[in-house]
Coordinates of C-alpha atoms in Angstrom, one line a residue:
X1 CA 0.0 0.0 0.0
X2 CA 1.6 3.3 -1.1
X3 CA 1.6 6.6 0.7
X4 CA -1.2 8.1 -1.5
X5 CA -3.5 5.2 -0.7
X6 CA -2.8 5.6 3.0
X7 CA -3.6 9.3 2.8
X8 CA -6.9 8.7 1.0
X9 CA -7.9 6.0 3.5
X10 CA -6.9 8.2 6.4
X11 CA -8.9 11.1 5.1
X12 CA -11.9 8.7 4.6
X13 CA -11.5 7.5 8.2
X14 CA -11.5 11.1 9.4
X15 CA -14.7 11.8 7.4
X16 CA -16.5 8.7 8.9
X17 CA -15.4 9.8 12.4
X18 CA -16.8 13.3 11.8
X19 CA -20.0 11.8 10.4
X20 CA -20.5 9.7 13.5
X21 CA -19.8 12.7 15.8
X22 CA -21.9 14.9 13.5
X23 CA -19.4 17.7 13.9
X24 CA -19.1 19.7 11.8
X25 CA -22.1 19.2 9.6
X26 CA -21.9 16.3 7.1
X27 CA -22.1 18.5 4.0
X28 CA -19.3 20.7 5.4
X29 CA -17.2 17.6 6.1
X30 CA -17.7 16.4 2.5
X31 CA -16.6 19.8 1.0
X32 CA -13.6 19.8 3.3
X33 CA -12.6 16.4 2.1
X34 CA -13.1 17.4 -1.5
X35 CA -10.7 20.4 -0.9
X36 CA -8.2 18.1 0.8
X37 CA -8.1 15.7 -2.2
X38 CA -7.4 18.6 -4.5
X39 CA -4.8 20.3 -2.3
X40 CA -2.9 17.1 -1.8
X41 CA -2.7 16.5 -5.5
X42 CA -4.7 13.3 -5.6
X43 CA -7.4 14.8 -7.8
X44 CA -7.4 17.9 -10.0
X45 CA -10.1 20.5 -9.8
X46 CA -12.1 19.1 -12.7
X47 CA -12.1 15.6 -11.2
X48 CA -13.1 16.9 -7.8
X49 CA -16.0 19.0 -9.0
X50 CA -17.3 16.5 -11.4
X51 CA -20.1 15.6 -9.0
X52 CA -21.8 18.9 -9.7
X53 CA -22.5 17.7 -13.2
X54 CA -23.5 14.2 -12.1
X55 CA -26.9 13.3 -13.6
X56 CA -27.9 11.4 -10.4
X57 CA -27.6 14.5 -8.3
X58 CA -29.9 16.4 -10.6
X59 CA -32.3 13.5 -10.6
X60 CA -32.4 13.4 -6.8
X61 CA -33.1 17.2 -6.7
X62 CA -35.9 16.8 -9.3
X63 CA -37.7 14.2 -7.3
X64 CA -37.5 16.4 -4.2
X65 CA -39.6 18.9 -6.2
X66 CA -42.0 16.3 -7.5
X67 CA -42.5 14.9 -4.0
X68 CA -43.2 18.4 -2.7
X69 CA -45.8 18.8 -5.4
X70 CA -47.6 15.8 -4.1
X71 CA -47.7 17.3 -0.7
X72 CA -48.8 20.8 -1.9
X73 CA -51.7 19.3 -3.9
X74 CA -52.9 17.3 -0.9
X75 CA -52.3 13.9 -2.5
X76 CA -50.1 12.6 0.3
X77 CA -52.6 13.6 3.0
X78 CA -55.5 12.2 1.0
X79 CA -53.7 8.8 1.1
X80 CA -53.6 9.1 4.8
X81 CA -57.3 9.9 5.0
X82 CA -58.0 6.9 2.8
X83 CA -56.2 4.7 5.2
X84 CA -58.3 6.0 8.1
X85 CA -61.5 5.4 6.2
X86 CA -60.6 1.9 5.0
X87 CA -58.9 0.5 8.1
X88 CA -61.9 0.3 10.4
X89 CA -61.0 -1.1 13.8
X90 CA -58.9 -4.0 12.6
X91 CA -55.3 -3.7 13.8
X92 CA -54.2 -6.3 11.2
X93 CA -55.9 -4.3 8.4
X94 CA -54.5 -1.0 9.7
X95 CA -50.9 -2.4 9.8
X96 CA -51.1 -3.9 6.3
X97 CA -52.7 -0.9 4.6
X98 CA -50.4 1.5 6.5
X99 CA -47.2 -0.3 5.3
X100 CA -48.5 -0.7 1.7
X101 CA -49.6 3.0 1.5
X102 CA -46.3 4.3 2.9
X103 CA -44.2 2.1 0.7
X104 CA -46.2 3.0 -2.4
X105 CA -45.9 6.7 -1.8
X106 CA -42.3 6.5 -0.6
X107 CA -41.3 4.8 -3.9
X108 CA -41.7 8.2 -5.7
X109 CA -40.9 10.7 -3.0
X110 CA -38.7 11.2 0.1
X111 CA -39.3 8.4 2.6
X112 CA -38.5 10.8 5.4
X113 CA -41.2 13.2 4.1
X114 CA -43.7 10.3 3.8
X115 CA -43.1 9.1 7.3
X116 CA -43.4 12.6 8.7
X117 CA -46.8 13.0 6.9
X118 CA -48.0 9.6 8.2
X119 CA -47.0 10.1 11.9
X120 CA -50.1 12.2 12.8
X121 CA -52.2 9.9 10.7
X122 CA -50.9 6.8 12.5
X123 CA -51.4 8.5 15.9
X124 CA -55.0 9.2 15.0
X125 CA -55.6 5.6 13.8
X126 CA -54.0 4.1 16.9
X127 CA -56.3 6.2 19.1
X128 CA -59.3 5.3 16.9
X129 CA -58.8 1.5 17.1
X130 CA -57.6 1.5 20.7
X131 CA -54.1 0.1 20.1
X132 CA -50.7 1.2 21.5
X133 CA -49.1 3.7 19.1
X134 CA -45.8 1.8 19.4
X135 CA -47.3 -1.2 17.6
X136 CA -47.9 1.0 14.5
X137 CA -45.0 3.4 14.6
X138 CA -42.4 0.6 14.0
X139 CA -44.3 -0.8 10.9
X140 CA -44.5 2.8 9.6
X141 CA -40.8 3.3 10.0
X142 CA -39.9 -0.1 8.3
X143 CA -42.3 0.7 5.4
X144 CA -40.6 4.0 4.9
X145 CA -37.2 2.3 4.6
X146 CA -38.5 -0.5 2.4
X147 CA -40.1 2.1 0.0
X148 CA -36.6 3.0 -1.1
X149 CA -36.1 -0.5 -2.4
X150 CA -39.1 -0.4 -4.8
X151 CA -38.0 1.8 -7.6
X152 CA -34.9 3.3 -9.1
X153 CA -35.8 6.7 -7.7
X154 CA -37.0 5.4 -4.3
X155 CA -33.9 6.6 -2.5
X156 CA -30.5 8.3 -3.4
X157 CA -28.4 5.2 -2.8
X158 CA -30.2 3.5 -5.8
X159 CA -29.3 6.4 -8.1
X160 CA -25.7 6.5 -6.8
X161 CA -25.2 2.8 -7.5
X162 CA -26.8 3.2 -10.9
X163 CA -24.4 6.1 -11.7
X164 CA -21.4 4.0 -10.6
X165 CA -22.5 1.2 -13.0
X166 CA -22.5 3.8 -15.8
X167 CA -19.0 5.0 -14.9
X168 CA -17.8 1.4 -15.0
X169 CA -19.1 1.1 -18.6
X170 CA -22.3 -0.8 -17.9
X171 CA -25.9 0.0 -18.7
X172 CA -27.7 1.2 -15.6
X173 CA -30.8 -0.3 -13.9
X174 CA -34.3 0.3 -15.4
X175 CA -36.9 2.1 -13.3
X176 CA -38.6 -1.1 -12.1
X177 CA -35.5 -3.3 -11.8
X178 CA -35.6 -2.8 -8.0
X179 CA -39.3 -3.6 -7.8
X180 CA -39.3 -7.5 -7.7
X181 CA -36.8 -7.5 -4.8
X182 CA -38.5 -4.6 -3.1
X183 CA -41.9 -6.3 -3.3
X184 CA -40.5 -9.5 -1.8
X185 CA -38.9 -7.4 1.0
X186 CA -42.1 -5.5 1.5
X187 CA -44.3 -8.6 1.8
X188 CA -41.8 -10.2 4.2
X189 CA -41.8 -6.9 6.2
X190 CA -45.6 -6.9 6.4
X191 CA -45.5 -10.6 7.5
X192 CA -42.7 -9.9 10.0
X193 CA -44.5 -7.0 11.6
X194 CA -47.7 -9.0 11.9
X195 CA -45.8 -11.8 13.6
X196 CA -43.7 -9.4 15.9
X197 CA -46.3 -6.7 16.6
X198 CA -47.0 -8.0 20.2
X199 CA -43.3 -7.7 20.9
X200 CA -43.0 -4.2 19.4
X201 CA -44.8 -2.2 22.0
X202 CA -47.3 -1.9 24.8
X203 CA -50.5 -3.6 25.6
X204 CA -53.7 -2.9 23.7
X205 CA -55.5 0.0 25.2
X206 CA -59.2 0.3 25.9
X207 CA -61.4 0.1 22.8
X208 CA -63.1 3.5 23.3
X209 CA -65.3 5.3 20.8
X210 CA -64.1 6.0 17.2
X211 CA -62.1 9.2 17.1
X212 CA -62.1 11.5 14.1
X213 CA -59.1 13.5 13.1
X214 CA -58.9 16.6 15.4
X215 CA -60.1 19.9 14.2
X216 CA -58.9 23.4 15.2
X217 CA -61.6 23.7 17.9
X218 CA -60.4 20.4 19.5
X219 CA -56.8 21.8 19.7
X220 CA -58.1 25.1 21.2
X221 CA -60.0 23.1 23.9
X222 CA -57.0 20.9 24.7
X223 CA -54.7 23.8 25.2
X224 CA -57.4 25.9 26.9
X225 CA -57.1 28.9 24.7
X226 CA -60.8 29.3 23.6
X227 CA -61.4 32.4 25.8
X228 CA -58.0 34.0 25.0
X229 CA -58.3 34.6 21.2
X230 CA -60.0 37.6 19.8
X231 CA -60.5 39.2 16.4
X232 CA -60.4 43.0 16.5
X233 CA -60.7 45.7 13.8
X234 CA -58.5 48.9 13.9
X235 CA -60.8 51.9 13.9
X236 CA -59.8 55.0 11.9
X237 CA -59.1 57.0 15.1
X238 CA -57.0 54.3 16.7
X239 CA -53.5 55.3 18.0
X240 CA -52.2 52.2 16.3
X241 CA -52.7 53.6 12.8
X242 CA -49.4 54.4 11.1
X243 CA -47.3 52.6 13.7
X244 CA -45.4 49.3 13.3
X245 CA -46.0 46.3 15.5
X246 CA -42.5 46.8 16.9
X247 CA -43.3 50.3 17.9
X248 CA -46.6 49.6 19.7
X249 CA -45.1 46.7 21.8
X250 CA -48.4 45.0 22.4
X251 CA -46.8 41.9 23.8
X252 CA -44.7 43.8 26.3
X253 CA -47.5 46.2 27.4
X254 CA -50.5 44.0 27.3
X255 CA -49.3 40.4 27.0
X256 CA -51.1 40.4 23.6
X257 CA -49.6 38.1 20.9
X258 CA -50.6 39.1 17.3
X259 CA -51.2 35.8 15.5
X260 CA -52.0 37.4 12.1
X261 CA -53.2 40.5 10.4
X262 CA -56.1 40.6 7.9
X263 CA -56.0 43.3 5.3
X264 CA -58.3 44.1 2.4
X265 CA -56.5 44.4 -0.9
X266 CA -58.7 45.3 -3.8
X267 CA -61.2 42.5 -4.2
X268 CA -59.7 40.0 -1.7
X269 CA -58.6 39.8 1.9
X270 CA -55.1 38.6 2.6
X271 CA -53.3 37.3 5.8
X272 CA -50.1 39.1 6.6
X273 CA -47.2 38.0 8.8
X274 CA -47.0 39.9 12.1
X275 CA -43.4 41.0 11.7
X276 CA -42.0 43.8 13.8
X277 CA -41.8 46.2 10.9
X278 CA -45.3 45.7 9.7
X279 CA -47.2 49.0 9.6
X280 CA -50.8 48.9 10.9
X281 CA -53.5 50.6 8.8
X282 CA -57.1 51.6 9.6
X283 CA -59.4 48.7 8.8
X284 CA -56.8 46.0 9.5
X285 CA -58.1 43.1 11.6
X286 CA -55.9 41.7 14.3
X287 CA -56.1 38.1 15.5
X288 CA -54.9 38.5 19.1
X289 CA -54.0 35.9 21.7
X290 CA -54.0 37.2 25.3
X291 CA -51.7 35.0 27.3
X292 CA -52.0 36.8 30.6
X293 CA -53.7 40.2 30.0
X294 CA -52.9 42.8 32.8
X295 CA -56.2 44.7 32.0
X296 CA -59.7 43.7 30.9
X297 CA -60.4 43.2 27.2
X298 CA -62.9 46.1 27.3
X299 CA -60.2 48.4 28.5
X300 CA -57.7 47.1 26.0
X301 CA -60.2 47.9 23.1
X302 CA -61.0 51.3 24.5
X303 CA -57.3 52.3 24.9
X304 CA -56.3 51.2 21.4
X305 CA -59.4 52.1 19.4
X306 CA -60.3 48.6 18.5
X307 CA -63.7 47.0 17.7
X308 CA -64.5 43.3 18.3
X309 CA -65.3 41.4 15.1
X310 CA -66.7 37.9 14.9
X311 CA -64.7 35.0 13.5
X312 CA -65.4 34.3 9.8
X313 CA -66.4 30.8 8.9
X314 CA -63.8 30.6 6.2
X315 CA -61.0 31.9 8.3
X316 CA -59.6 28.4 8.8
X317 CA -58.8 28.2 5.1
X318 CA -56.1 30.8 5.6
X319 CA -55.2 30.6 9.3
X320 CA -54.5 27.5 11.2
X321 CA -52.8 25.8 14.2
X322 CA -50.6 22.7 14.6
X323 CA -48.6 20.9 17.2
X324 CA -44.8 20.7 17.3
X325 CA -42.8 18.1 19.2
X326 CA -39.3 18.8 20.4
X327 CA -37.0 15.8 19.5
X328 CA -34.0 14.9 21.7
X329 CA -31.4 16.7 19.5
X330 CA -33.5 20.0 19.2
X331 CA -31.5 23.1 19.9
X332 CA -34.7 24.7 21.2
X333 CA -34.6 22.8 24.5
X334 CA -33.8 25.1 27.3
X335 CA -34.9 28.2 25.5
X336 CA -38.0 30.2 26.2
X337 CA -40.8 31.0 23.7
X338 CA -39.4 34.6 23.4
X339 CA -35.9 33.2 22.7
X340 CA -37.2 31.2 19.7
X341 CA -38.3 34.4 17.8
X342 CA -40.7 32.2 15.8
X343 CA -43.1 35.1 15.1
X344 CA -40.4 37.4 13.7
X345 CA -38.5 34.7 11.8
X346 CA -41.2 32.3 10.7
X347 CA -44.4 34.2 11.0
X348 CA -46.0 31.8 13.6
X349 CA -47.0 32.3 17.2
X350 CA -46.7 29.9 20.1
X351 CA -50.1 29.8 21.8
X352 CA -49.7 26.9 24.2
X353 CA -47.3 24.4 25.7
X354 CA -48.2 21.0 27.0
X355 CA -45.9 19.2 29.4
X356 CA -46.7 15.6 30.5
X357 CA -50.1 16.0 28.9
X358 CA -51.1 19.1 30.8
X359 CA -51.2 22.7 29.3
X360 CA -49.1 25.3 31.0
X361 CA -50.7 28.4 32.3
X362 CA -48.9 31.6 33.3
X363 CA -45.6 32.8 32.1
X364 CA -46.0 31.0 28.9
X365 CA -43.7 33.2 26.9
X366 CA -40.8 32.9 29.4
X367 CA -41.2 29.2 30.2
X368 CA -38.0 27.2 29.4
X369 CA -38.8 24.4 27.0
X370 CA -38.0 20.8 28.0
X371 CA -37.6 17.5 26.2
X372 CA -41.0 16.0 25.3
X373 CA -42.9 19.4 25.3
X374 CA -45.5 19.9 22.6
X375 CA -46.1 23.4 21.4
X376 CA -49.4 24.6 19.9
X377 CA -48.5 27.1 17.2
X378 CA -50.7 29.3 15.0
X379 CA -50.2 31.2 11.8
X380 CA -51.0 31.1 8.1
X381 CA -51.1 27.6 6.6
X382 CA -48.3 28.7 4.4
X383 CA -46.1 29.5 7.4
X384 CA -47.0 26.3 9.1
X385 CA -46.2 24.3 6.0
X386 CA -42.7 25.8 5.8
X387 CA -41.9 24.3 9.2
X388 CA -41.7 20.8 7.6
X389 CA -38.2 21.5 6.4
X390 CA -37.0 22.1 10.0
X391 CA -37.5 18.6 11.3
X392 CA -34.1 18.5 12.9
X393 CA -35.2 21.0 15.6
X394 CA -38.9 20.2 15.8
X395 CA -41.4 17.8 14.3
X396 CA -44.7 19.0 12.9
X397 CA -46.8 16.4 14.8
X398 CA -50.5 16.9 14.4
X399 CA -52.2 18.7 11.6
X400 CA -55.9 19.4 12.0
X401 CA -58.5 18.3 9.5
X402 CA -58.8 21.9 8.2
X403 CA -55.2 21.6 6.8
X404 CA -56.5 19.4 3.9
X405 CA -58.8 22.2 2.8
X406 CA -55.9 24.7 2.9
X407 CA -53.4 22.8 0.7
X408 CA -52.1 25.6 -1.5
X409 CA -52.6 23.7 -4.7
X410 CA -55.5 21.4 -3.7
X411 CA -57.4 21.9 -7.0
X412 CA -54.3 20.9 -9.0
X413 CA -54.2 17.4 -7.5
X414 CA -55.4 15.7 -10.7
X415 CA -52.7 17.5 -12.7
X416 CA -50.0 16.5 -10.2
X417 CA -51.0 12.8 -10.8
X418 CA -50.8 13.4 -14.5
X419 CA -47.3 14.9 -14.1
X420 CA -46.2 12.0 -12.0
X421 CA -47.6 9.4 -14.3
X422 CA -46.0 11.1 -17.3
X423 CA -42.6 11.2 -15.5
X424 CA -42.7 7.5 -14.6
X425 CA -43.9 6.6 -18.1
X426 CA -41.0 8.4 -19.7
X427 CA -38.5 6.7 -17.3
X428 CA -40.0 3.3 -18.0
X429 CA -40.1 3.8 -21.8
X430 CA -36.5 4.9 -22.1
X431 CA -37.4 7.5 -24.7
X432 CA -35.3 10.1 -22.8
X433 CA -32.6 9.7 -20.1
X434 CA -34.1 9.5 -16.5
X435 CA -32.7 12.9 -15.5
X436 CA -34.5 14.5 -18.5
X437 CA -37.7 12.7 -17.6
X438 CA -37.5 14.0 -14.1
X439 CA -36.8 17.6 -15.2
X440 CA -39.8 17.4 -17.6
X441 CA -41.9 16.2 -14.6
X442 CA -40.7 19.2 -12.6
X443 CA -41.7 21.5 -15.5
X444 CA -45.1 19.9 -15.8
X445 CA -45.7 20.4 -12.0
X446 CA -44.8 24.0 -12.5
X447 CA -46.9 24.5 -15.6
X448 CA -49.9 22.9 -13.9
X449 CA -49.3 25.3 -10.9
X450 CA -48.8 22.3 -8.5
X451 CA -45.7 24.1 -7.2
X452 CA -44.1 27.6 -7.5
X453 CA -40.5 28.3 -8.0
X454 CA -39.9 29.4 -4.4
X455 CA -41.4 26.2 -3.0
X456 CA -39.5 24.1 -5.5
X457 CA -36.1 25.5 -4.5
X458 CA -37.1 25.3 -0.8
X459 CA -38.1 21.6 -1.2
X460 CA -34.7 20.5 -2.3
X461 CA -32.6 19.1 0.6
X462 CA -29.4 20.9 -0.3
X463 CA -27.4 19.3 2.5
X464 CA -28.0 15.8 1.0
X465 CA -26.9 17.0 -2.5
X466 CA -23.8 18.7 -1.2
X467 CA -22.9 15.5 0.8
X468 CA -23.2 13.4 -2.4
X469 CA -21.2 15.9 -4.5
X470 CA -18.5 16.1 -1.9
X471 CA -18.2 12.3 -1.3
X472 CA -18.3 11.2 -5.0
X473 CA -14.7 12.1 -5.6
X474 CA -13.6 9.6 -3.0
X475 CA -14.6 6.8 -5.4
X476 CA -12.2 8.2 -8.1
X477 CA -9.5 8.9 -5.5
X478 CA -9.6 5.3 -4.2
X479 CA -9.5 4.0 -7.8
X480 CA -6.5 6.1 -8.8
X481 CA -4.5 5.3 -5.6
X482 CA -5.4 1.6 -5.5
X483 CA -7.7 1.8 -2.5
X484 CA -10.5 0.0 -4.2
X485 CA -8.2 -2.8 -5.2
X486 CA -7.1 -3.1 -1.6
X487 CA -10.7 -3.4 -0.3
X488 CA -11.6 -5.9 -3.0
X489 CA -8.6 -8.0 -2.3
X490 CA -9.3 -7.9 1.5
X491 CA -12.9 -9.0 0.9
X492 CA -11.9 -11.8 -1.4
X493 CA -9.2 -13.0 0.9
X494 CA -11.8 -13.2 3.7
X495 CA -14.7 -15.0 1.9
X496 CA -13.7 -15.3 -1.8
X497 CA -13.2 -19.1 -1.7
X498 CA -16.7 -19.6 -0.4
X499 CA -18.3 -18.5 -3.7
X500 CA -20.1 -15.4 -5.1
X501 CA -23.1 -15.7 -2.9
X502 CA -21.0 -15.7 0.3
X503 CA -19.1 -12.6 -1.1
X504 CA -22.5 -10.9 -1.6
X505 CA -23.5 -11.7 2.0
X506 CA -20.2 -10.2 3.3
X507 CA -20.7 -7.2 1.1
X508 CA -24.2 -6.7 2.4
X509 CA -23.1 -7.0 6.0
X510 CA -20.2 -4.6 5.5
X511 CA -22.5 -2.0 3.9
X512 CA -25.2 -2.4 6.5
X513 CA -22.7 -2.0 9.4
X514 CA -21.1 1.1 7.8
X515 CA -24.7 2.5 7.4
X516 CA -25.1 2.3 11.2
X517 CA -22.6 5.1 11.6
X518 CA -23.0 7.3 8.5
X519 CA -25.9 8.2 6.2
X520 CA -27.0 5.6 3.6
X521 CA -26.1 8.1 0.9
X522 CA -22.5 8.3 2.0
X523 CA -22.4 4.6 2.5
X524 CA -23.6 4.0 -1.1
X525 CA -21.0 6.4 -2.4
X526 CA -18.2 4.5 -0.6
X527 CA -19.4 0.9 -1.2
X528 CA -20.7 1.0 -4.8
X529 CA -17.3 1.0 -6.5
X530 CA -16.1 -1.7 -4.0
X531 CA -19.1 -3.9 -4.8
X532 CA -18.7 -3.5 -8.6
X533 CA -14.9 -4.0 -8.4
X534 CA -15.4 -7.2 -6.3
X535 CA -17.7 -8.6 -9.0
X536 CA -15.2 -7.8 -11.8
X537 CA -12.4 -9.5 -9.8
X538 CA -14.6 -12.6 -9.4
X539 CA -15.4 -12.5 -13.1
X540 CA -19.2 -12.4 -12.6
X541 CA -22.0 -9.9 -13.4
X542 CA -21.7 -6.6 -11.4
X543 CA -25.5 -6.1 -11.3
X544 CA -26.4 -8.4 -8.3
X545 CA -23.4 -6.9 -6.4
X546 CA -24.4 -3.3 -7.2
X547 CA -28.0 -4.0 -6.1
X548 CA -26.7 -5.7 -2.9
X549 CA -25.0 -2.4 -2.0
X550 CA -28.1 -0.4 -2.8
X551 CA -30.4 -2.6 -0.8
X552 CA -28.0 -2.9 2.2
X553 CA -27.6 0.9 2.3
X554 CA -31.4 1.1 2.6
X555 CA -31.7 -1.7 5.2
X556 CA -31.1 0.8 8.1
X557 CA -33.5 -1.1 10.5
X558 CA -31.1 -1.8 13.4
X559 CA -30.8 1.4 15.4
X560 CA -32.8 4.6 15.9
X561 CA -30.0 6.7 14.6
X562 CA -29.1 4.8 11.4
X563 CA -31.7 6.7 9.4
X564 CA -33.7 10.0 9.8
X565 CA -36.8 7.9 9.3
X566 CA -36.0 5.9 12.5
X567 CA -35.3 9.1 14.5
X568 CA -38.6 10.6 13.5
X569 CA -40.7 7.7 15.1
X570 CA -38.5 7.3 18.2
X571 CA -40.4 9.9 20.3
X572 CA -44.0 9.4 19.1
X573 CA -43.5 5.6 19.3
X574 CA -42.1 5.8 22.9
X575 CA -39.2 3.5 21.8
X576 CA -35.9 2.8 23.5
X577 CA -32.7 2.2 21.6
X578 CA -32.9 -1.6 22.3
X579 CA -36.3 -1.8 20.7
X580 CA -34.8 -1.1 17.3
X581 CA -32.0 -3.5 17.9
X582 CA -34.4 -6.3 19.0
X583 CA -36.7 -5.9 16.1
X584 CA -34.4 -4.5 13.4
X585 CA -31.4 -6.9 13.6
X586 CA -33.5 -10.1 12.7
X587 CA -35.2 -8.3 9.9
X588 CA -31.9 -7.1 8.5
X589 CA -30.7 -10.7 8.4
X590 CA -33.9 -11.6 6.6
X591 CA -33.3 -9.0 4.0
X592 CA -29.7 -10.3 3.6
X593 CA -31.0 -13.8 3.1
X594 CA -33.5 -12.6 0.4
X595 CA -30.7 -10.8 -1.4
X596 CA -28.4 -13.8 -1.4
X597 CA -31.1 -16.2 -2.6
X598 CA -33.0 -14.1 -5.1
X599 CA -30.6 -11.5 -6.7
X600 CA -28.6 -14.2 -8.6
X601 CA -31.9 -15.4 -10.0
X602 CA -33.0 -12.0 -11.1
X603 CA -29.6 -10.9 -12.3
X604 CA -27.6 -14.1 -13.2
X605 CA -24.0 -14.2 -12.1

């Protein structure tokens, strides 16, 4: 092993250690590694930056946009409502339909996004049929992970492995080449969960009456805010006219939180964010939450020249509420509501906090947040919807029924389905490259007004893309310095004499173990060239080995930190670390067995 190989392997080890520690951020680590490869002379600038022109990177970004279009048109949530309607009270039927629905939707959009959407649906269904939520959250999680095994675009590792095949001079996988294996794993997963459900979580709870999805009024009652919220019009002689919200200091002087401002514009009424520099005009209507008013409401109106207005029936189409859950790694823990600055930065207002199931009363704004707190927030549906991209600090937990009616492109749902079908049809037909088909799908979503440009750019998970771009040069660096040959030789020395199937099993285990510590995307980047190189050294087809790497990278069932999907359900499912180990390790071995037995049949060696 030469000095250059040792340098690349050492740098790779440092990257993995930084990924495990999560310091600095993974995308920053990837870019630093890219710079190190160039500055050390291993790669030139063109080779190091080739990832920015990689078609698989563009393809992943395009499907982030298509997935967001499905959310904005209400399709994703309608699938959840269908599940609630069809499931009835049968736990078996709920589990089967839940896993099938999540897997189907996750095969064409982000599995993390799908699981986040289905968490409140699953909580509602669990309450409705009287079963412990932990017995449904684990199947939801597993279905989200399995969804990435169903299609070529189901998860980034599939696309990375596909691109590596192209770089090695082989034709890539077709859109549905993953589907036979994915369906077998999904059916085994459903059967496994049905068999293991009594070991997953708690005992079955009381049957209780069927419970519908909560509405805004239900949330208001639970957090005891019904008597606190008022809708008041600013009269022409009000001292507020011409002043900004920051200048009038309503929160400081009266403990009055401005949730939103209604303003008449030409022929329509709009909802404005209550930012500090927002100037107030005569005729504006303020939605006000009095957390602990020092004076009476009558005196407040008289002092500020306001007139009480009744609540409009259609107000819920523009203004809404939702619950946020603080996950263990949230940076918000230990801060007060005032410290969060959610109103000024995100246009939402915290109206209530529940701790251990009970709403807090006084000093709401200065209360230090604790792990497990749920926050009731209010604002425009647009502002609430934007919170979904901030799941690392809080999880948007429960969305009331009115949210469906407020989907920003609800009427465009049929067109979103047309755009999705056209994209998949083009990818299956092979008339155009996959990346072009995905870009055409994005254009169709935009042309049909299923998504706007601002939402499209915001939907792309840039951290994931930069991580891929930064780690892709490692494959070339290992190839140039002999690192891949080293790993291939080590793997063959260990199990090569036992035959190709045993080598595939070892490759699966190595990929799955690495995936415990770093993201499945980075795992696929590192292991894809090793898998293909191993196949070539054995003189067999690289396709079963490439797919082994892709499936193993998605088989992140063993710990709650091996995938964001697992982390999402950890809190709502009331799981411990050992629960994932106990349920996930046996199923990972089942997936390994399926790969070793079936892949050589689907892709002959």
